[in-house]
Short mmCIF file of C-alpha atoms in Angstrom, two decimals:
data_model
loop_
_atom_site.label_atom_id
_atom_site.label_comp_id
_atom_site.label_asym_id
_atom_site.label_seq_id
_atom_site.Cartn_x
_atom_site.Cartn_y
_atom_site.Cartn_z
CA MET A 220 23.39 16.61 0.77
CA LEU A 221 19.91 15.15 1.18
CA ASN A 222 19.02 14.35 4.79
CA ILE A 223 15.94 12.23 5.45
CA TYR A 224 14.17 11.64 8.72
CA PHE A 225 12.02 8.50 8.34
CA GLY A 226 8.73 8.00 10.17
CA ASN A 227 6.62 10.41 12.15
CA MET A 228 8.45 13.72 12.71
CA GLU A 229 6.59 16.13 14.96
CA GLU A 230 8.38 19.28 13.76
CA ALA A 231 7.80 18.57 10.07
CA ILE A 232 4.98 20.26 8.14
CA TYR A 233 2.65 17.25 7.82
CA ASP A 234 0.37 18.59 5.07
CA PRO A 235 2.54 20.57 2.62
CA SER A 236 -0.40 21.19 0.25
CA MET A 237 -2.27 23.11 2.95
CA TYR A 238 0.89 24.99 3.93
CA PHE A 239 1.53 25.86 0.27
CA ARG A 240 -2.02 27.22 -0.13
CA ASN A 241 -1.46 29.61 2.77
CA GLN A 242 2.19 30.51 2.38
CA TYR A 243 3.45 30.26 -1.19
CA ASP A 244 4.92 33.35 -2.80
CA GLU A 245 3.76 34.07 -6.38
CA LYS A 246 7.34 34.97 -7.33
CA TRP A 247 8.37 31.34 -6.73
CA ILE A 248 6.17 30.02 -9.53
CA THR A 249 7.99 31.75 -12.39
CA ASP A 250 11.57 30.95 -11.39
CA GLU A 251 13.51 28.28 -13.30
CA ILE A 252 13.44 25.56 -10.66
CA SER A 253 9.66 25.80 -10.16
CA LYS A 254 9.11 25.76 -13.94
CA LYS A 255 11.22 22.60 -14.10
CA ILE A 256 9.36 20.94 -11.19
CA ILE A 257 5.99 21.75 -12.75
CA LYS A 258 7.13 20.45 -16.16
CA VAL A 259 8.71 17.22 -14.88
CA ILE A 260 6.16 16.25 -12.22
CA ASP A 261 2.85 17.59 -13.57
CA ASN A 262 3.75 17.76 -17.27
CA SER A 263 2.44 21.34 -17.16
CA LYS A 264 3.71 24.72 -18.34
CA VAL A 265 3.95 27.93 -16.30
CA ILE A 266 2.20 30.76 -18.19
CA ASP A 267 2.61 33.41 -15.51
CA LYS A 268 2.70 33.64 -11.72
CA LYS A 269 -1.04 32.86 -11.45
CA VAL A 270 -1.68 30.53 -14.40
CA ILE A 271 -0.36 27.09 -15.32
CA GLU A 272 -1.39 25.15 -18.42
CA SER A 273 -2.16 21.48 -17.66
CA PRO A 274 -2.66 19.05 -20.57
CA VAL A 275 -5.45 17.32 -18.62
CA LEU A 276 -7.15 20.07 -16.62
CA GLY A 277 -6.59 23.12 -18.86
CA SER A 278 -5.68 26.42 -17.16
CA ILE A 279 -5.09 25.90 -13.44
CA THR A 280 -3.75 27.95 -10.52
CA PRO A 281 -0.64 27.02 -8.49
CA ASN A 282 -2.97 25.64 -5.79
CA ASP A 283 -4.19 23.02 -8.27
CA LEU A 284 -0.71 21.53 -8.79
CA SER A 285 -0.08 17.99 -7.56
CA GLY A 286 0.91 17.45 -3.92
CA GLY A 287 4.37 16.33 -5.10
CA ALA A 288 4.99 19.46 -7.19
CA LYS A 289 3.83 21.78 -4.38
CA THR A 290 6.05 20.00 -1.84
CA LEU A 291 9.11 20.23 -4.11
CA ILE A 292 8.48 23.96 -4.70
CA LEU A 293 8.29 24.46 -0.94
CA ILE A 294 11.49 22.48 -0.37
CA ALA A 295 13.24 24.58 -3.04
CA HIS A 296 12.14 27.96 -1.65
CA ASP A 297 11.25 27.70 2.06
CA LYS A 298 14.54 27.05 3.82
CA LYS A 299 13.14 27.45 7.34
CA ASN A 300 10.88 24.43 7.46
CA ILE A 301 11.10 20.66 7.11
CA PHE A 302 8.35 19.17 4.94
CA ASN A 303 6.69 15.78 4.94
CA ALA A 304 7.71 14.68 1.45
CA THR A 305 5.57 11.54 1.57
CA THR A 306 3.33 13.54 -0.76
CA CYS A 307 6.14 13.19 -3.31
CA GLY A 308 5.96 10.12 -5.52
CA GLU A 309 9.00 8.32 -6.83
CA ASN A 310 9.12 10.58 -9.89
CA CYS A 311 10.29 13.29 -7.44
CA ALA A 312 13.45 11.39 -6.39
CA ASN A 313 15.83 12.87 -8.99
CA LEU A 314 14.63 16.41 -8.35
CA LEU A 315 15.10 15.97 -4.60
CA LEU A 316 18.70 14.84 -5.19
CA GLU A 317 19.21 17.77 -7.58
CA LEU A 318 17.87 20.30 -5.03
CA ALA A 319 20.24 18.86 -2.43
CA LYS A 320 23.32 19.12 -4.69
CA ASN A 321 24.34 22.59 -3.60
CA ARG A 322 22.92 22.82 -0.09
CA ASP A 323 21.88 20.65 2.84
CA ILE A 324 18.20 19.77 2.63
CA THR A 325 16.27 17.88 5.29
CA ILE A 326 12.97 16.20 4.48
CA ASN A 327 10.63 13.86 6.33
CA LEU A 328 9.55 10.62 4.60
CA ARG A 329 7.04 8.04 5.79
CA TYR A 330 7.93 5.57 3.06
CA ILE A 331 11.19 4.49 1.46
CA MET A 332 11.41 6.42 -1.79
CA ASP A 333 13.15 4.64 -4.65
CA PHE A 334 16.17 6.76 -5.62
CA GLY A 335 17.15 4.41 -8.43
CA LYS A 336 20.12 2.25 -9.35
CA ASP A 337 22.79 4.98 -9.45
CA GLU A 338 25.00 5.87 -6.49
CA PHE A 339 23.89 8.79 -4.29
CA LYS A 340 24.66 10.26 -0.90
CA ILE A 341 21.83 10.45 1.62
CA LYS A 342 22.02 10.83 5.38
CA VAL A 343 19.40 8.89 7.36
CA LYS A 344 18.81 11.44 10.12
CA ASN A 345 17.31 8.92 12.55
CA SER A 346 20.68 7.15 12.90
CA GLY A 347 23.11 9.60 11.33
CA LYS A 348 24.26 6.94 8.86
CA ILE A 349 25.19 8.00 5.34
CA VAL A 350 24.05 5.57 2.64
CA LYS A 351 25.23 5.40 -0.96
CA ASN A 352 22.79 3.17 -2.79
CA MET A 353 19.25 1.77 -2.57
CA ASN A 354 20.35 -1.44 -0.87
CA GLU A 355 21.99 0.46 1.96
CA LEU A 356 19.05 2.87 2.18
CA LEU A 357 16.52 0.02 2.38
CA VAL A 358 18.40 -1.74 5.17
CA GLU A 359 18.89 1.47 7.18
CA ALA A 360 15.52 3.15 6.60
CA SER A 361 13.46 0.00 7.20
CA LYS A 362 14.53 0.18 10.84
CA PHE A 363 12.46 3.35 11.20
CA VAL A 364 9.55 3.15 8.78
CA MET B 126 -21.06 -3.19 1.28
CA LYS B 127 -20.48 -6.48 -0.42
CA GLY B 128 -19.07 -7.53 -3.76
CA GLU B 129 -17.43 -5.60 -6.56
CA VAL B 130 -18.39 -1.96 -7.01
CA GLU B 131 -17.84 -0.22 -10.34
CA LEU B 132 -17.50 3.55 -10.09
CA LYS B 133 -17.69 6.16 -12.82
CA ILE B 134 -16.83 9.67 -11.70
CA HIS B 135 -16.49 12.51 -14.18
CA ASN B 136 -16.82 16.18 -15.07
CA ASN B 137 -16.24 17.84 -18.46
CA LYS B 138 -12.44 17.45 -18.22
CA VAL B 139 -11.70 14.12 -16.56
CA ASN B 140 -13.31 10.71 -16.48
CA TYR B 141 -12.46 8.12 -13.79
CA ASN B 142 -13.64 4.54 -14.15
CA PHE B 143 -12.59 1.78 -11.72
CA VAL B 144 -13.75 -1.26 -9.78
CA LEU B 145 -13.35 -1.80 -6.03
CA LYS B 146 -13.17 -5.40 -4.86
CA ARG B 147 -12.43 -5.26 -1.12
CA ASN B 148 -13.15 -2.98 1.81
CA VAL B 149 -9.76 -1.25 1.59
CA THR B 150 -8.18 0.00 -1.64
CA ILE B 151 -4.91 1.91 -1.54
CA VAL B 152 -3.91 4.28 -4.33
CA ARG B 153 -0.31 5.45 -4.56
CA GLY B 154 2.09 5.99 -7.43
CA GLU B 155 3.85 8.97 -8.95
CA SER B 156 2.94 12.56 -8.21
CA GLY B 157 0.71 14.29 -10.73
CA THR B 158 -1.39 11.27 -11.71
CA GLY B 159 -4.72 12.72 -10.51
CA LYS B 160 -5.35 11.37 -7.01
CA THR B 161 -6.27 14.74 -5.51
CA THR B 162 -8.34 15.61 -8.59
CA LEU B 163 -10.42 12.48 -7.98
CA TYR B 164 -10.80 13.35 -4.30
CA ARG B 165 -11.92 16.89 -5.22
CA LEU B 166 -14.56 15.57 -7.66
CA VAL B 167 -16.09 13.47 -4.86
CA SER B 168 -15.83 16.42 -2.46
CA ASP B 169 -17.62 18.73 -4.95
CA TYR B 170 -20.33 16.13 -5.56
CA MET B 171 -20.96 15.90 -1.80
CA LYS B 172 -21.70 19.63 -1.65
CA ASP B 173 -24.48 19.73 -4.23
CA SER B 174 -24.73 16.34 -5.99
CA LYS B 175 -25.63 16.72 -9.68
CA SER B 176 -25.66 20.53 -9.49
CA SER B 177 -21.93 20.41 -8.72
CA GLY B 178 -21.23 19.49 -12.35
CA VAL B 179 -19.77 16.16 -11.24
CA LYS B 180 -21.50 12.93 -12.18
CA ILE B 181 -21.06 9.75 -10.16
CA THR B 182 -22.52 6.36 -10.95
CA MET B 183 -22.02 3.32 -8.71
CA SER B 184 -22.96 -0.26 -9.55
CA SER B 185 -23.95 -0.75 -5.90
CA GLY B 186 -23.81 1.12 -2.59
CA ASP B 187 -25.47 4.28 -1.36
CA SER B 188 -23.01 7.12 -1.90
CA CYS B 189 -19.44 8.38 -2.25
CA ILE B 190 -17.94 10.42 0.58
CA ALA B 191 -14.76 12.54 0.65
CA LEU B 192 -13.60 12.41 4.25
CA ASN B 193 -12.61 15.85 5.54
CA ASP B 194 -10.27 16.76 8.38
CA THR B 195 -12.64 18.77 10.51
CA ASP B 196 -15.70 16.54 10.65
CA PHE B 197 -14.53 13.03 9.82
CA GLU B 198 -15.76 11.47 13.08
CA ASN B 199 -19.34 12.56 12.36
CA GLN B 200 -18.98 11.62 8.71
CA ILE B 201 -17.96 8.05 9.59
CA LYS B 202 -20.77 7.73 12.15
CA LYS B 203 -23.36 8.80 9.59
CA THR B 204 -21.98 6.90 6.61
CA LYS B 205 -23.17 3.40 5.81
CA ASN B 206 -22.88 1.16 2.75
CA SER B 207 -20.78 3.79 0.94
CA VAL B 208 -17.40 4.38 -0.63
CA VAL B 209 -15.23 6.70 1.49
CA PHE B 210 -12.29 8.54 -0.13
CA ILE B 211 -9.36 9.70 2.01
CA ASP B 212 -6.77 12.07 0.56
CA GLU B 213 -3.06 12.52 1.34
CA GLY B 214 -2.48 14.75 4.34
CA PHE B 215 -5.56 13.43 6.16
CA ILE B 216 -5.31 14.48 9.81
CA GLY B 217 -6.37 10.99 10.96
CA PHE B 218 -3.03 9.68 9.65
CA LYS B 219 -0.81 12.36 11.22
CA ASN B 220 0.57 10.29 14.11
CA ASP B 221 0.15 6.91 15.80
CA ASP B 222 -2.52 8.13 18.23
CA ASN B 223 -4.61 9.60 15.42
CA ILE B 224 -4.18 6.45 13.31
CA ASN B 225 -5.19 4.11 16.16
CA ASP B 226 -8.23 6.25 16.89
CA PHE B 227 -9.21 6.36 13.23
CA ILE B 228 -8.85 2.59 12.76
CA ARG B 229 -11.06 1.96 15.81
CA LYS B 230 -13.72 4.10 14.17
CA ILE B 231 -13.69 2.46 10.76
CA LYS B 232 -13.43 -1.18 11.88
CA LYS B 233 -16.86 -2.79 12.01
CA THR B 234 -18.26 -0.27 9.52
CA ASP B 235 -19.71 -1.60 6.27
CA ASN B 236 -18.10 0.99 3.99
CA TYR B 237 -15.38 0.56 1.38
CA TYR B 238 -12.38 2.86 1.92
CA VAL B 239 -10.18 4.28 -0.86
CA ILE B 240 -7.00 5.65 0.68
CA PHE B 241 -4.62 7.87 -1.30
CA SER B 242 -1.33 7.41 0.50
CA ARG B 243 2.22 6.16 0.07
CA GLU B 244 2.47 5.67 3.79
CA SER B 245 2.01 2.14 5.15
CA PHE B 246 -0.40 1.69 8.03
CA ASP B 247 0.29 -1.53 9.92
CA LYS B 248 -3.09 -1.24 11.61
CA ILE B 249 -4.81 -1.49 8.21
CA PRO B 250 -4.01 -5.04 7.13
CA SER B 251 -5.36 -4.94 3.59
CA SER B 252 -4.49 -6.99 0.53
CA VAL B 253 -1.45 -6.53 -1.71
CA GLU B 254 -3.85 -7.19 -4.60
CA GLU B 255 -5.76 -3.97 -3.94
CA ILE B 256 -2.99 -1.40 -4.29
CA TYR B 257 -3.29 0.68 -7.43
CA GLU B 258 -1.93 3.67 -9.30
CA ILE B 259 -3.93 5.94 -11.60
CA LYS B 260 -3.14 5.71 -15.30
CA THR B 261 -4.24 8.40 -17.72
CA ARG B 262 -5.09 8.08 -21.40
CA GLY B 263 -6.46 11.41 -22.66
CA LYS B 264 -9.42 12.26 -20.42
CA LYS B 265 -9.74 8.70 -19.15
CA HIS B 266 -8.31 7.67 -15.79
CA THR B 267 -8.26 4.06 -14.63
CA PHE B 268 -6.80 2.12 -11.69
CA GLU B 269 -3.95 -0.24 -12.53
CA LYS B 270 -2.07 -2.55 -10.16
CA TYR B 271 0.82 -0.63 -8.62
CA TYR B 272 3.05 -3.58 -7.77
CA LYS B 273 3.78 -5.66 -10.82
CA ILE B 274 3.66 -8.79 -8.73
CA ASN B 275 5.45 -11.11 -11.10
CA ASP B 276 8.37 -8.73 -11.58
CA TYR B 277 9.80 -8.95 -8.10
CA CYS B 278 7.26 -10.62 -5.82
CA ARG B 279 5.22 -13.55 -6.93
CA LEU B 280 1.87 -15.06 -6.12
CA ILE B 281 3.52 -18.42 -6.68
CA VAL B 282 7.13 -19.52 -6.23
CA ASP B 283 9.56 -19.00 -9.10
CA ILE B 284 10.00 -22.67 -9.96
CA ARG B 285 13.34 -22.00 -11.69
CA LYS B 286 14.81 -21.22 -8.29
CA LYS B 287 13.23 -24.14 -6.44
CA ASP B 288 16.51 -25.94 -5.79
CA LYS B 289 18.48 -22.83 -4.82
CA PHE B 290 16.65 -21.76 -1.67
CA VAL B 291 18.61 -22.02 1.54
CA LEU B 292 16.15 -20.50 3.98
CA PHE B 293 12.35 -20.42 4.05
CA ILE B 294 10.75 -17.72 6.19
CA THR B 295 7.10 -17.71 7.06
CA GLU B 296 5.32 -15.00 9.03
CA ASP B 297 3.36 -17.72 10.86
CA SER B 298 4.91 -19.03 14.08
CA LYS B 299 2.35 -21.80 14.65
CA SER B 300 0.53 -24.07 12.18
CA GLY B 301 2.23 -22.60 9.09
CA LYS B 302 5.71 -22.95 10.53
CA GLN B 303 4.94 -26.50 11.77
CA PHE B 304 3.70 -27.43 8.31
CA PHE B 305 6.70 -26.09 6.39
CA LYS B 306 9.18 -27.54 8.90
CA GLU B 307 7.70 -30.93 8.15
CA TYR B 308 7.55 -30.29 4.41
CA PHE B 309 11.20 -29.20 4.13
CA LYS B 310 12.42 -31.82 6.68
CA LYS B 311 14.17 -33.97 4.09
CA THR B 312 15.80 -31.05 2.27
CA ASN B 313 18.64 -28.66 3.12
CA ILE B 314 16.20 -25.76 3.38
CA LYS B 315 15.96 -24.34 6.88
CA VAL B 316 12.62 -22.99 8.10
CA ASP B 317 12.27 -19.95 10.30
CA SER B 318 9.37 -17.79 11.46
CA ALA B 319 9.27 -13.99 11.50
CA ARG B 320 6.48 -14.20 14.10
CA GLY B 321 4.20 -11.82 12.25
CA ASN B 322 4.12 -9.77 9.06
CA SER B 323 5.64 -6.74 10.76
CA ASN B 324 8.91 -8.58 11.44
CA ILE B 325 9.40 -9.94 7.92
CA ILE B 326 11.62 -7.04 6.88
CA ASN B 327 13.92 -7.56 9.90
CA LYS B 328 14.25 -11.25 9.05
CA ILE B 329 15.13 -10.33 5.47
CA ASN B 330 17.72 -7.83 6.69
CA GLU B 331 19.28 -10.49 8.95
CA ASN B 332 19.62 -12.83 5.97
CA ILE B 333 20.21 -10.30 3.23
CA ASN B 334 22.89 -12.39 1.45
CA VAL B 335 21.09 -15.72 1.59
CA GLU B 336 18.94 -17.26 -1.16
CA LEU B 337 15.64 -16.65 0.59
CA LEU B 338 12.08 -17.75 0.04
CA VAL B 339 9.64 -15.72 2.12
CA MET B 340 5.95 -16.56 2.38
CA VAL B 341 3.49 -14.04 3.76
CA ASP B 342 -0.28 -13.59 3.90
CA GLY B 343 -0.97 -11.51 0.80
CA ALA B 344 -4.46 -10.73 2.12
CA ALA B 345 -2.98 -8.67 4.96
CA PHE B 346 0.50 -7.70 3.78
CA SER B 347 -0.21 -4.27 2.25
CA PRO B 348 1.49 -2.33 5.11
CA TYR B 349 4.82 -4.06 4.36
CA ILE B 350 4.70 -4.71 0.62
CA ASP B 351 6.38 -1.46 -0.48
CA LYS B 352 9.70 -1.98 1.28
CA THR B 353 9.61 -5.75 0.73
CA TYR B 354 8.98 -5.23 -3.00
CA LYS B 355 11.92 -2.83 -3.20
CA MET B 356 14.12 -5.30 -1.26
CA CYS B 357 13.31 -7.88 -3.95
CA LYS B 358 13.94 -5.37 -6.72
CA TYR B 359 17.46 -4.62 -5.48
CA ASN B 360 18.34 -8.14 -4.20
CA LYS B 361 17.70 -10.93 -6.67
CA ASN B 362 18.28 -13.57 -3.96
CA ILE B 363 15.13 -12.53 -2.07
CA ASN B 364 11.95 -14.20 -3.28
CA ILE B 365 8.54 -13.41 -1.88
CA CYS B 366 5.50 -15.58 -2.28
CA LEU B 367 2.13 -13.99 -1.54
CA PRO B 368 -0.79 -16.43 -1.27
CA GLU B 369 -3.87 -14.98 0.42
CA SER B 370 -2.91 -16.92 3.57
CA PHE B 371 -1.78 -20.38 4.71
CA GLU B 372 -5.38 -21.32 5.52
CA TRP B 373 -6.42 -20.19 2.01
CA MET B 374 -3.77 -22.58 0.61
CA ILE B 375 -5.32 -25.47 2.55
CA LEU B 376 -8.82 -24.56 1.36
CA LYS B 377 -7.64 -24.14 -2.23
CA SER B 378 -5.62 -27.39 -2.29
CA GLY B 379 -8.58 -29.76 -2.26
CA VAL B 380 -7.41 -31.74 0.79
CA ILE B 381 -10.81 -31.00 2.34
CA LYS B 382 -13.67 -32.35 0.31
CA ASN B 383 -16.48 -29.86 0.51
CA LYS B 384 -18.42 -28.61 -2.51
CA LYS B 385 -18.94 -25.18 -1.01
CA ILE B 386 -15.21 -24.33 -0.76
CA GLU B 387 -14.67 -23.60 -4.45
CA LYS B 388 -17.63 -21.25 -4.51
CA ILE B 389 -16.51 -19.51 -1.32
CA LEU B 390 -13.00 -18.94 -2.70
CA LYS B 391 -14.27 -17.73 -6.07
CA SER B 392 -16.71 -15.26 -4.61
CA THR B 393 -15.23 -14.32 -1.23
CA PHE B 394 -15.89 -10.64 -1.98
CA GLU B 395 -19.62 -11.36 -2.28
CA ILE B 396 -19.85 -13.47 0.86
CA ILE B 397 -17.51 -11.86 3.39
CA ASP B 398 -19.09 -9.71 6.11
CA ILE B 399 -16.61 -6.82 6.35
CA THR B 400 -18.05 -5.68 9.68
CA LYS B 401 -16.78 -8.98 11.15
CA PHE B 402 -13.66 -9.60 9.05
CA PHE B 403 -11.66 -6.46 8.30
CA SER B 404 -9.18 -8.50 6.27
CA TRP B 405 -9.71 -11.68 4.30
CA GLU B 406 -7.01 -13.75 6.01
CA LYS B 407 -9.07 -13.75 9.24
CA PHE B 408 -12.07 -14.92 7.25
CA PHE B 409 -10.14 -17.83 5.68
CA THR B 410 -8.96 -18.98 9.15
CA TYR B 411 -12.49 -18.70 10.53
CA TYR B 412 -13.98 -20.57 7.57
CA LEU B 413 -11.38 -23.38 7.69
CA GLU B 414 -11.94 -23.83 11.44
CA GLU B 415 -15.70 -23.77 10.95
CA ILE B 416 -15.95 -26.40 8.20
CA THR B 417 -13.54 -28.80 9.95
CA LYS B 418 -14.69 -28.40 13.56
CA ASP B 419 -16.88 -31.53 13.59
CA SER B 420 -14.24 -33.87 12.19
CA LYS B 421 -11.67 -35.32 14.54
CA MET B 422 -9.31 -35.99 11.64
CA LEU B 423 -9.68 -32.67 9.74
CA LYS B 424 -10.16 -30.28 12.69
CA TYR B 425 -7.93 -27.26 11.97
CA ASP B 426 -6.22 -25.70 14.93
CA LYS B 427 -4.11 -22.59 14.27
CA LYS B 428 -1.96 -23.40 17.32
CA LYS B 429 -1.10 -26.96 16.35
CA ILE B 430 -1.60 -28.44 12.93
CA SER B 431 -3.18 -31.90 12.90
CA ALA B 432 -1.44 -34.98 11.46
CA TYR B 433 -3.87 -35.10 8.51
CA TYR B 434 -2.35 -31.99 6.92
CA LEU B 435 1.16 -33.38 7.41
CA LYS B 436 0.58 -36.53 5.37
CA GLU B 437 2.96 -36.48 2.43
CA LYS B 438 0.24 -36.55 -0.22
CA ASN B 439 -1.69 -33.72 1.48
CA MET B 440 1.43 -31.61 1.98
CA LYS B 441 2.20 -31.94 -1.74
CA LYS B 442 -1.31 -30.82 -2.64
CA ILE B 443 -1.11 -27.82 -0.29
CA VAL B 444 2.29 -26.57 -1.52
CA SER B 445 1.27 -27.09 -5.14
CA VAL B 446 -1.05 -24.11 -4.63
CA ILE B 447 2.04 -21.87 -4.53
CA GLY B 448 3.82 -23.77 -7.29
CA LEU B 449 6.21 -25.80 -5.11
#
């Protein structure tokens, strides 16, 4: 299930892009979930562990991916830390729910991400309340952010 | 800085072209649209101007600055009449103490700030009109309005719903509330105040099932627009109206005869001194007080609205500004 702590969270990694630059593992880039993240979020294709083909920027390195893509890759692979996913735009919502399908994931958000019209299951960590749709999430999360 | 600033920033792969209209512009939107790429272009240009391979042209102003985490205090001190870019993950936005400190430093500066962030900063009361996303067509990147205002929130009231509203909420607890209480006196619409923009969302939550009309100062509502917009998106009974401010409505309505007003409202961005007025709604209050201070009848007092503005014909003119 996806767990979200809304607002400032001291123990969260505030700047995931910086953390990614210093901590990412090259092996992560070529696995299926990273390839999917990079395709869906940045519309780019993984060539190998060091090179990604962007339709706008040409050949780039993993460090040149968008903040959202880097944060999602960290969430998928680094199970020790909680990341500030405010760097993730609303096009990351479905992938976040997908990552949280088979394991508990906790993220920090400083805005209320739009998870769409379909039903979902998200725990608002600040209160412990589980919400099932955007209306419930908006009411609960707006108390904290 | 004053007035509109057109910026063209490009290298051999990407080409950004956009216009800034106020001292604070917020850029958010989906991941992967090119916010950090734009920030990096400005950062590269700072290192070695034209030799960086980045070209920047500005219609006015001295320079473009990419604010960095380690030296931003010095950068702000040294920077005047410039456009300052702030990327996601900026250390000055990490926690409340950092944010308060940062805001103290940028208030009273004459720079324009472009902030890449989805986070809402209640200490930066900027306009809902100046929130953008980056759209890409080939190599070209432009700024487009992020909130499609007439989809879920409106600059004027949705007239089709005029007779359905049960509760009117204004953020103003003084003159604005007094005015609308009088205006809606003969109807079934109740009037309540949220006592400030920051409490609007709580008032909406308290009345989530009621046919609501909420009026806020669009000129300073950017910190709250994201969640309010989404509330409207998922609850068709919530209607938001976003004039610049209540004082702007009075100025715009024509109830004060003064030839200068139209010009002031048309070209506020060219006139406003951003070192004195961080957001436009403060300027409109100041200007309304200033041009009416010598008239006993028209004198505008934010604490208590004068009888002149509550005359039926004047009230009708004022509310017509928002389509009521």
